[in-house]
Amino acid sequence: MTSFIIDSHVDRKPSAWNDDPDCAFCRILKGDSPAAVIYENDKVIAILDILPLREGHALVIPKAHYSRLSELPEDYAAAAGVAVSKVANALTLALDNTGLNVVCNQEYAQAVPHVHYHIIPAPVLGAKKTPQVREPHATLTHRDMHQMEFEAREELDYDDAALLLNRIRSKL
């Protein structure tokens, strides 16, 4: 009896036992929803974001449903890392833009509760879709962009950070 159960699991794809029918990414993985696929292997898929922040905004998605990066099995995490690197390289070459943001949210700001990495090309100075600032037709310099990012941040409290570092390191 046990060997029959084990045999039934051999060569079964992870998404067959770890998916969520309500998840937009699981529907893409099953082929139930369309996607512009950039890269795919047995563990991950990379697609273009349907609501891109900028041209080339890509998503790298593990093929097994996990909501939290902290729970993603190592083999999927490794495959995602390889895919992020491959897709990032292709984007920089295709867009002639080496500036990228790579982001993976966990719960906070995570619109789809399925682990995924955003690879977002940086704004190109002088591009048609330059973000608006004070003047309606202003072209941002690198300094302007960094200043805007800086103004949106709060300064790190090093005493609080030291306590947090100790808690995190104790879990490694």
Short mmCIF file of N, CA and C in Angstrom, two decimals:
data_model
loop_
_atom_site.label_atom_id
_atom_site.label_comp_id
_atom_site.label_asym_id
_atom_site.label_seq_id
_atom_site.Cartn_x
_atom_site.Cartn_y
_atom_site.Cartn_z
N MET A 1 0.82 -1.19 0.00
CA MET A 1 0.00 0.00 0.00
C MET A 1 0.87 1.26 0.00
N THR A 2 1.88 1.31 0.86
CA THR A 2 2.73 2.49 0.94
C THR A 2 3.45 2.74 -0.37
N SER A 3 3.97 1.69 -1.02
CA SER A 3 4.67 1.88 -2.28
C SER A 3 3.74 2.43 -3.36
N PHE A 4 2.48 2.03 -3.34
CA PHE A 4 1.52 2.56 -4.30
C PHE A 4 1.34 4.06 -4.10
N ILE A 5 1.25 4.52 -2.86
CA ILE A 5 1.10 5.94 -2.56
C ILE A 5 2.35 6.70 -2.99
N ILE A 6 3.51 6.16 -2.68
CA ILE A 6 4.77 6.81 -3.06
C ILE A 6 4.88 6.87 -4.58
N ASP A 7 4.60 5.79 -5.26
CA ASP A 7 4.68 5.76 -6.72
C ASP A 7 3.76 6.79 -7.37
N SER A 8 2.63 7.06 -6.76
CA SER A 8 1.70 8.02 -7.35
C SER A 8 2.22 9.45 -7.26
N HIS A 9 3.23 9.68 -6.42
CA HIS A 9 3.80 11.02 -6.27
C HIS A 9 5.05 11.24 -7.11
N VAL A 10 5.63 10.20 -7.67
CA VAL A 10 6.83 10.32 -8.46
C VAL A 10 6.54 11.14 -9.72
N ASP A 11 7.43 12.07 -10.02
CA ASP A 11 7.34 12.94 -11.20
C ASP A 11 6.14 13.88 -11.19
N ARG A 12 5.49 14.04 -10.08
CA ARG A 12 4.36 14.97 -9.99
C ARG A 12 4.93 16.38 -9.86
N LYS A 13 4.41 17.32 -10.64
CA LYS A 13 4.87 18.70 -10.60
C LYS A 13 4.44 19.35 -9.29
N PRO A 14 5.31 20.23 -8.71
CA PRO A 14 4.96 20.87 -7.44
C PRO A 14 3.64 21.61 -7.48
N SER A 15 3.32 22.27 -8.59
CA SER A 15 2.07 23.03 -8.63
C SER A 15 0.85 22.12 -8.51
N ALA A 16 1.03 20.82 -8.76
CA ALA A 16 -0.09 19.89 -8.65
C ALA A 16 -0.53 19.72 -7.19
N TRP A 17 0.38 19.94 -6.25
CA TRP A 17 -0.03 19.78 -4.86
C TRP A 17 0.13 21.06 -4.04
N ASN A 18 0.66 22.10 -4.65
CA ASN A 18 0.83 23.32 -3.89
C ASN A 18 0.42 24.51 -4.74
N ASP A 19 -0.87 24.64 -4.97
CA ASP A 19 -1.39 25.79 -5.70
C ASP A 19 -2.64 26.31 -5.01
N ASP A 20 -3.06 27.48 -5.45
CA ASP A 20 -4.25 28.12 -4.89
C ASP A 20 -5.11 28.54 -6.07
N PRO A 21 -6.29 27.94 -6.23
CA PRO A 21 -7.12 28.26 -7.39
C PRO A 21 -7.58 29.72 -7.44
N ASP A 22 -7.52 30.43 -6.32
CA ASP A 22 -7.89 31.84 -6.30
C ASP A 22 -6.72 32.77 -6.61
N CYS A 23 -5.53 32.22 -6.75
CA CYS A 23 -4.32 33.01 -6.96
C CYS A 23 -4.13 33.32 -8.45
N ALA A 24 -3.95 34.60 -8.77
CA ALA A 24 -3.75 35.01 -10.17
C ALA A 24 -2.53 34.34 -10.78
N PHE A 25 -1.45 34.19 -10.01
CA PHE A 25 -0.24 33.58 -10.55
C PHE A 25 -0.40 32.08 -10.73
N CYS A 26 -1.11 31.42 -9.84
CA CYS A 26 -1.37 29.98 -10.01
C CYS A 26 -2.21 29.73 -11.26
N ARG A 27 -3.15 30.63 -11.54
CA ARG A 27 -3.95 30.50 -12.76
C ARG A 27 -3.07 30.65 -14.01
N ILE A 28 -2.09 31.57 -13.96
CA ILE A 28 -1.15 31.71 -15.07
C ILE A 28 -0.33 30.43 -15.22
N LEU A 29 0.15 29.89 -14.11
CA LEU A 29 0.97 28.68 -14.15
C LEU A 29 0.21 27.48 -14.71
N LYS A 30 -1.09 27.42 -14.45
CA LYS A 30 -1.92 26.33 -14.97
C LYS A 30 -2.31 26.56 -16.43
N GLY A 31 -2.08 27.76 -16.94
CA GLY A 31 -2.47 28.08 -18.31
C GLY A 31 -3.89 28.60 -18.41
N ASP A 32 -4.51 28.86 -17.27
CA ASP A 32 -5.89 29.37 -17.26
C ASP A 32 -5.98 30.87 -17.53
N SER A 33 -4.86 31.59 -17.35
CA SER A 33 -4.81 33.03 -17.62
C SER A 33 -3.61 33.30 -18.51
N PRO A 34 -3.73 34.28 -19.40
CA PRO A 34 -2.61 34.56 -20.30
C PRO A 34 -1.47 35.30 -19.60
N ALA A 35 -0.28 35.19 -20.17
CA ALA A 35 0.89 35.90 -19.66
C ALA A 35 1.91 36.04 -20.78
N ALA A 36 2.66 37.13 -20.74
CA ALA A 36 3.77 37.35 -21.67
C ALA A 36 5.02 36.78 -21.02
N VAL A 37 5.34 35.54 -21.34
CA VAL A 37 6.42 34.80 -20.68
C VAL A 37 7.78 35.24 -21.23
N ILE A 38 8.67 35.59 -20.34
CA ILE A 38 10.03 35.97 -20.70
C ILE A 38 10.96 34.76 -20.58
N TYR A 39 10.80 34.00 -19.50
CA TYR A 39 11.70 32.89 -19.19
C TYR A 39 10.92 31.87 -18.37
N GLU A 40 11.28 30.60 -18.53
CA GLU A 40 10.61 29.56 -17.76
C GLU A 40 11.51 28.34 -17.63
N ASN A 41 11.47 27.73 -16.48
CA ASN A 41 12.09 26.41 -16.29
C ASN A 41 11.15 25.60 -15.39
N ASP A 42 11.61 24.48 -14.86
CA ASP A 42 10.72 23.62 -14.09
C ASP A 42 10.32 24.19 -12.73
N LYS A 43 11.03 25.23 -12.24
CA LYS A 43 10.75 25.78 -10.91
C LYS A 43 10.15 27.18 -10.93
N VAL A 44 10.41 27.97 -11.97
CA VAL A 44 9.97 29.37 -12.00
C VAL A 44 9.51 29.78 -13.39
N ILE A 45 8.78 30.88 -13.41
CA ILE A 45 8.39 31.52 -14.67
C ILE A 45 8.65 33.01 -14.51
N ALA A 46 9.09 33.66 -15.57
CA ALA A 46 9.27 35.11 -15.58
C ALA A 46 8.35 35.68 -16.65
N ILE A 47 7.57 36.68 -16.26
CA ILE A 47 6.59 37.28 -17.17
C ILE A 47 6.68 38.79 -17.09
N LEU A 48 6.11 39.46 -18.08
CA LEU A 48 5.96 40.90 -17.99
C LEU A 48 4.78 41.24 -17.09
N ASP A 49 4.94 42.24 -16.26
CA ASP A 49 3.87 42.69 -15.37
C ASP A 49 2.75 43.30 -16.20
N ILE A 50 1.52 43.00 -15.82
CA ILE A 50 0.40 43.53 -16.60
C ILE A 50 0.10 44.99 -16.26
N LEU A 51 0.61 45.46 -15.19
CA LEU A 51 0.48 46.88 -14.82
C LEU A 51 1.89 47.43 -14.54
N PRO A 52 2.71 47.54 -15.59
CA PRO A 52 4.12 47.89 -15.36
C PRO A 52 4.33 49.31 -14.86
N LEU A 53 5.31 49.45 -13.99
CA LEU A 53 5.72 50.79 -13.57
C LEU A 53 6.49 51.47 -14.68
N ARG A 54 7.27 50.66 -15.41
CA ARG A 54 8.01 51.15 -16.57
C ARG A 54 8.15 50.01 -17.57
N GLU A 55 8.51 50.37 -18.77
CA GLU A 55 8.73 49.37 -19.81
C GLU A 55 9.74 48.33 -19.31
N GLY A 56 9.40 47.06 -19.50
CA GLY A 56 10.28 45.98 -19.08
C GLY A 56 10.03 45.46 -17.68
N HIS A 57 9.11 46.06 -16.94
CA HIS A 57 8.79 45.61 -15.58
C HIS A 57 8.42 44.13 -15.64
N ALA A 58 9.23 43.30 -15.02
CA ALA A 58 9.06 41.85 -15.08
C ALA A 58 8.80 41.27 -13.70
N LEU A 59 8.20 40.08 -13.70
CA LEU A 59 7.96 39.34 -12.46
C LEU A 59 8.59 37.97 -12.60
N VAL A 60 9.28 37.51 -11.58
CA VAL A 60 9.79 36.15 -11.51
C VAL A 60 8.99 35.45 -10.42
N ILE A 61 8.33 34.34 -10.80
CA ILE A 61 7.35 33.70 -9.94
C ILE A 61 7.69 32.22 -9.77
N PRO A 62 7.86 31.73 -8.54
CA PRO A 62 8.03 30.28 -8.33
C PRO A 62 6.78 29.53 -8.77
N LYS A 63 6.96 28.31 -9.24
CA LYS A 63 5.83 27.52 -9.74
C LYS A 63 5.09 26.76 -8.64
N ALA A 64 5.45 26.97 -7.41
CA ALA A 64 4.71 26.42 -6.28
C ALA A 64 4.18 27.60 -5.47
N HIS A 65 2.97 27.47 -4.97
CA HIS A 65 2.33 28.57 -4.26
C HIS A 65 2.82 28.66 -2.81
N TYR A 66 3.54 29.73 -2.55
CA TYR A 66 3.92 30.09 -1.19
C TYR A 66 3.67 31.58 -1.07
N SER A 67 3.02 31.99 0.00
CA SER A 67 2.71 33.40 0.18
C SER A 67 3.89 34.19 0.71
N ARG A 68 4.75 33.52 1.46
CA ARG A 68 5.85 34.22 2.12
C ARG A 68 7.21 33.73 1.62
N LEU A 69 8.07 34.67 1.30
CA LEU A 69 9.44 34.34 0.90
C LEU A 69 10.13 33.54 2.01
N SER A 70 9.84 33.86 3.24
CA SER A 70 10.47 33.18 4.38
C SER A 70 10.08 31.71 4.47
N GLU A 71 9.06 31.29 3.73
CA GLU A 71 8.63 29.89 3.72
C GLU A 71 8.96 29.17 2.42
N LEU A 72 9.52 29.87 1.45
CA LEU A 72 9.82 29.30 0.15
C LEU A 72 10.95 28.27 0.28
N PRO A 73 10.75 27.03 -0.20
CA PRO A 73 11.82 26.03 -0.12
C PRO A 73 13.09 26.49 -0.85
N GLU A 74 14.23 26.04 -0.37
CA GLU A 74 15.51 26.49 -0.90
C GLU A 74 15.66 26.24 -2.40
N ASP A 75 15.16 25.11 -2.91
CA ASP A 75 15.34 24.85 -4.33
C ASP A 75 14.57 25.85 -5.19
N TYR A 76 13.41 26.29 -4.73
CA TYR A 76 12.66 27.31 -5.45
C TYR A 76 13.32 28.68 -5.30
N ALA A 77 13.83 28.96 -4.11
CA ALA A 77 14.53 30.22 -3.89
C ALA A 77 15.77 30.31 -4.78
N ALA A 78 16.51 29.22 -4.88
CA ALA A 78 17.70 29.19 -5.74
C ALA A 78 17.32 29.40 -7.20
N ALA A 79 16.29 28.71 -7.64
CA ALA A 79 15.84 28.85 -9.03
C ALA A 79 15.37 30.27 -9.31
N ALA A 80 14.69 30.88 -8.34
CA ALA A 80 14.24 32.26 -8.51
C ALA A 80 15.44 33.20 -8.62
N GLY A 81 16.46 32.97 -7.81
CA GLY A 81 17.67 33.79 -7.87
C GLY A 81 18.35 33.72 -9.23
N VAL A 82 18.45 32.53 -9.77
CA VAL A 82 19.04 32.35 -11.09
C VAL A 82 18.20 33.07 -12.15
N ALA A 83 16.88 32.91 -12.04
CA ALA A 83 15.98 33.55 -13.01
C ALA A 83 16.04 35.08 -12.91
N VAL A 84 16.09 35.61 -11.70
CA VAL A 84 16.19 37.06 -11.53
C VAL A 84 17.46 37.56 -12.22
N SER A 85 18.55 36.87 -12.03
CA SER A 85 19.81 37.27 -12.66
C SER A 85 19.73 37.22 -14.19
N LYS A 86 19.18 36.13 -14.70
CA LYS A 86 19.06 35.99 -16.16
C LYS A 86 18.15 37.07 -16.75
N VAL A 87 17.00 37.28 -16.14
CA VAL A 87 16.05 38.26 -16.65
C VAL A 87 16.62 39.67 -16.51
N ALA A 88 17.27 39.96 -15.39
CA ALA A 88 17.87 41.28 -15.20
C ALA A 88 18.92 41.55 -16.28
N ASN A 89 19.75 40.57 -16.57
CA ASN A 89 20.75 40.74 -17.61
C ASN A 89 20.10 41.00 -18.96
N ALA A 90 19.08 40.22 -19.28
CA ALA A 90 18.38 40.41 -20.56
C ALA A 90 17.73 41.78 -20.64
N LEU A 91 17.11 42.22 -19.56
CA LEU A 91 16.47 43.54 -19.55
C LEU A 91 17.48 44.66 -19.76
N THR A 92 18.62 44.58 -19.07
CA THR A 92 19.61 45.65 -19.21
C THR A 92 20.13 45.72 -20.64
N LEU A 93 20.30 44.56 -21.26
CA LEU A 93 20.77 44.55 -22.65
C LEU A 93 19.68 45.03 -23.61
N ALA A 94 18.47 44.53 -23.43
CA ALA A 94 17.38 44.88 -24.35
C ALA A 94 16.98 46.35 -24.25
N LEU A 95 17.03 46.92 -23.06
CA LEU A 95 16.59 48.30 -22.86
C LEU A 95 17.75 49.28 -22.82
N ASP A 96 18.99 48.78 -22.90
CA ASP A 96 20.19 49.62 -22.82
C ASP A 96 20.11 50.51 -21.58
N ASN A 97 19.79 49.87 -20.47
CA ASN A 97 19.60 50.58 -19.20
C ASN A 97 20.06 49.63 -18.09
N THR A 98 21.18 49.96 -17.46
CA THR A 98 21.69 49.08 -16.40
C THR A 98 21.05 49.33 -15.05
N GLY A 99 20.23 50.36 -14.94
CA GLY A 99 19.57 50.66 -13.66
C GLY A 99 18.33 49.80 -13.46
N LEU A 100 18.30 49.07 -12.35
CA LEU A 100 17.16 48.20 -12.03
C LEU A 100 16.84 48.28 -10.55
N ASN A 101 15.59 48.04 -10.23
CA ASN A 101 15.17 47.74 -8.86
C ASN A 101 14.68 46.31 -8.86
N VAL A 102 15.12 45.53 -7.88
CA VAL A 102 14.62 44.17 -7.71
C VAL A 102 13.98 44.13 -6.33
N VAL A 103 12.68 43.78 -6.31
CA VAL A 103 11.90 43.85 -5.09
C VAL A 103 11.10 42.57 -4.90
N CYS A 104 11.07 42.09 -3.67
CA CYS A 104 10.19 40.98 -3.30
C CYS A 104 9.52 41.37 -1.99
N ASN A 105 8.22 41.59 -2.04
CA ASN A 105 7.47 41.98 -0.84
C ASN A 105 6.96 40.73 -0.12
N GLN A 106 6.89 40.82 1.19
CA GLN A 106 6.29 39.75 1.99
C GLN A 106 5.21 40.38 2.85
N GLU A 107 3.96 40.09 2.50
CA GLU A 107 2.76 40.61 3.15
C GLU A 107 2.61 42.11 2.94
N TYR A 108 3.52 42.92 3.48
CA TYR A 108 3.43 44.37 3.32
C TYR A 108 3.62 44.72 1.84
N ALA A 109 2.66 45.39 1.25
CA ALA A 109 2.69 45.85 -0.15
C ALA A 109 2.69 44.69 -1.14
N GLN A 110 2.29 43.51 -0.71
CA GLN A 110 2.24 42.34 -1.60
C GLN A 110 0.83 42.23 -2.16
N ALA A 111 0.65 42.64 -3.40
CA ALA A 111 -0.68 42.67 -4.01
C ALA A 111 -1.20 41.28 -4.32
N VAL A 112 -0.32 40.37 -4.72
CA VAL A 112 -0.71 38.98 -4.99
C VAL A 112 -0.01 38.11 -3.96
N PRO A 113 -0.74 37.38 -3.13
CA PRO A 113 -0.13 36.59 -2.06
C PRO A 113 0.52 35.30 -2.57
N HIS A 114 1.48 35.45 -3.44
CA HIS A 114 2.27 34.36 -4.01
C HIS A 114 3.65 34.96 -4.19
N VAL A 115 4.69 34.33 -3.65
CA VAL A 115 6.04 34.89 -3.75
C VAL A 115 6.34 35.27 -5.19
N HIS A 116 6.86 36.47 -5.37
CA HIS A 116 7.30 36.91 -6.69
C HIS A 116 8.27 38.07 -6.54
N TYR A 117 9.17 38.15 -7.49
CA TYR A 117 10.15 39.23 -7.53
C TYR A 117 9.80 40.18 -8.66
N HIS A 118 9.83 41.46 -8.37
CA HIS A 118 9.68 42.49 -9.39
C HIS A 118 11.08 42.88 -9.86
N ILE A 119 11.27 42.95 -11.15
CA ILE A 119 12.49 43.51 -11.72
C ILE A 119 12.03 44.74 -12.50
N ILE A 120 12.37 45.91 -11.97
CA ILE A 120 11.83 47.15 -12.52
C ILE A 120 12.98 48.01 -13.05
N PRO A 121 13.00 48.23 -14.35
CA PRO A 121 14.02 49.12 -14.90
C PRO A 121 13.89 50.52 -14.31
N ALA A 122 15.03 51.13 -14.08
CA ALA A 122 15.03 52.49 -13.54
C ALA A 122 14.54 53.48 -14.59
N PRO A 123 14.06 54.63 -14.14
CA PRO A 123 13.66 55.65 -15.11
C PRO A 123 14.86 56.07 -15.95
N VAL A 124 14.59 56.39 -17.18
CA VAL A 124 15.64 56.88 -18.08
C VAL A 124 15.50 58.40 -18.16
N LEU A 125 16.58 59.09 -17.90
CA LEU A 125 16.54 60.55 -17.95
C LEU A 125 16.13 61.01 -19.34
N GLY A 126 15.18 61.93 -19.39
CA GLY A 126 14.73 62.47 -20.66
C GLY A 126 13.72 61.60 -21.38
N ALA A 127 13.30 60.49 -20.79
CA ALA A 127 12.32 59.61 -21.42
C ALA A 127 10.96 60.31 -21.49
N LYS A 128 10.12 59.83 -22.37
CA LYS A 128 8.79 60.43 -22.56
C LYS A 128 7.95 60.36 -21.29
N LYS A 129 8.08 59.27 -20.51
CA LYS A 129 7.24 59.10 -19.31
C LYS A 129 8.02 59.44 -18.05
N THR A 130 8.72 60.55 -18.05
CA THR A 130 9.44 60.99 -16.87
C THR A 130 8.43 61.37 -15.79
N PRO A 131 8.63 60.90 -14.54
CA PRO A 131 7.69 61.24 -13.47
C PRO A 131 7.55 62.75 -13.29
N GLN A 132 6.35 63.18 -12.94
CA GLN A 132 6.10 64.60 -12.72
C GLN A 132 6.65 65.04 -11.37
N VAL A 133 7.24 66.20 -11.34
CA VAL A 133 7.69 66.80 -10.09
C VAL A 133 7.03 68.16 -9.94
N ARG A 134 7.78 69.16 -9.58
CA ARG A 134 7.18 70.47 -9.32
C ARG A 134 6.66 71.16 -10.58
N GLU A 135 7.46 71.19 -11.64
CA GLU A 135 7.03 71.80 -12.89
C GLU A 135 6.46 70.69 -13.78
N PRO A 136 5.39 70.96 -14.52
CA PRO A 136 4.74 69.91 -15.29
C PRO A 136 5.64 69.26 -16.35
N HIS A 137 6.66 69.95 -16.86
CA HIS A 137 7.50 69.38 -17.91
C HIS A 137 8.95 69.25 -17.47
N ALA A 138 9.18 69.11 -16.18
CA ALA A 138 10.54 69.02 -15.68
C ALA A 138 11.17 67.69 -16.06
N THR A 139 12.45 67.74 -16.42
CA THR A 139 13.22 66.53 -16.67
C THR A 139 14.07 66.29 -15.44
N LEU A 140 13.98 65.11 -14.87
CA LEU A 140 14.70 64.81 -13.64
C LEU A 140 16.15 64.45 -13.93
N THR A 141 17.02 64.94 -13.09
CA THR A 141 18.41 64.52 -13.12
C THR A 141 18.56 63.37 -12.12
N HIS A 142 19.70 62.70 -12.15
CA HIS A 142 19.96 61.65 -11.15
C HIS A 142 19.84 62.24 -9.74
N ARG A 143 20.39 63.43 -9.57
CA ARG A 143 20.35 64.07 -8.26
C ARG A 143 18.90 64.32 -7.83
N ASP A 144 18.04 64.78 -8.77
CA ASP A 144 16.62 65.02 -8.44
C ASP A 144 15.95 63.74 -7.98
N MET A 145 16.19 62.65 -8.72
CA MET A 145 15.56 61.37 -8.36
C MET A 145 16.02 60.90 -7.00
N HIS A 146 17.31 60.99 -6.73
CA HIS A 146 17.82 60.58 -5.42
C HIS A 146 17.26 61.47 -4.31
N GLN A 147 17.14 62.76 -4.59
CA GLN A 147 16.58 63.67 -3.60
C GLN A 147 15.14 63.32 -3.28
N MET A 148 14.34 63.01 -4.31
CA MET A 148 12.94 62.63 -4.09
C MET A 148 12.85 61.36 -3.25
N GLU A 149 13.72 60.38 -3.55
CA GLU A 149 13.73 59.14 -2.76
C GLU A 149 14.14 59.44 -1.32
N PHE A 150 15.17 60.27 -1.15
CA PHE A 150 15.65 60.60 0.18
C PHE A 150 14.58 61.28 1.01
N GLU A 151 13.87 62.23 0.42
CA GLU A 151 12.84 62.97 1.15
C GLU A 151 11.69 62.08 1.60
N ALA A 152 11.49 60.97 0.94
CA ALA A 152 10.39 60.06 1.29
C ALA A 152 10.78 59.09 2.41
N ARG A 153 12.02 59.07 2.80
CA ARG A 153 12.50 58.11 3.82
C ARG A 153 12.63 58.75 5.19
N GLU A 154 12.53 57.86 6.18
CA GLU A 154 12.79 58.30 7.56
C GLU A 154 14.19 57.86 7.93
N GLU A 155 14.85 58.66 8.74
CA GLU A 155 16.21 58.36 9.14
C GLU A 155 16.23 57.16 10.09
N LEU A 156 17.20 56.31 9.89
CA LEU A 156 17.36 55.11 10.71
C LEU A 156 17.76 55.47 12.13
N ASP A 157 17.08 54.90 13.10
CA ASP A 157 17.45 55.06 14.51
C ASP A 157 18.39 53.89 14.83
N TYR A 158 19.66 54.21 15.07
CA TYR A 158 20.67 53.15 15.24
C TYR A 158 20.48 52.34 16.51
N ASP A 159 19.90 52.92 17.55
CA ASP A 159 19.63 52.15 18.77
C ASP A 159 18.57 51.08 18.50
N ASP A 160 17.50 51.48 17.84
CA ASP A 160 16.45 50.52 17.47
C ASP A 160 17.00 49.48 16.50
N ALA A 161 17.82 49.92 15.56
CA ALA A 161 18.40 49.01 14.57
C ALA A 161 19.29 47.95 15.23
N ALA A 162 20.05 48.34 16.23
CA ALA A 162 20.93 47.39 16.91
C ALA A 162 20.12 46.28 17.59
N LEU A 163 19.00 46.65 18.20
CA LEU A 163 18.13 45.66 18.84
C LEU A 163 17.54 44.70 17.80
N LEU A 164 17.09 45.28 16.71
CA LEU A 164 16.52 44.47 15.64
C LEU A 164 17.56 43.53 15.05
N LEU A 165 18.77 44.03 14.82
CA LEU A 165 19.83 43.18 14.27
C LEU A 165 20.11 41.97 15.18
N ASN A 166 20.14 42.20 16.46
CA ASN A 166 20.37 41.10 17.41
C ASN A 166 19.26 40.05 17.30
N ARG A 167 18.03 40.49 17.18
CA ARG A 167 16.90 39.53 17.06
C ARG A 167 17.00 38.75 15.77
N ILE A 168 17.31 39.44 14.69
CA ILE A 168 17.40 38.74 13.39
C ILE A 168 18.57 37.77 13.39
N ARG A 169 19.72 38.20 13.86
CA ARG A 169 20.91 37.34 13.85
C ARG A 169 20.73 36.10 14.72
N SER A 170 19.94 36.22 15.76
CA SER A 170 19.72 35.06 16.62
C SER A 170 18.92 33.96 15.91
N LYS A 171 18.27 34.31 14.82
CA LYS A 171 17.47 33.35 14.06
C LYS A 171 18.25 32.72 12.90
N LEU A 172 19.44 33.21 12.62
CA LEU A 172 20.22 32.67 11.50
C LEU A 172 20.84 31.33 11.82
#
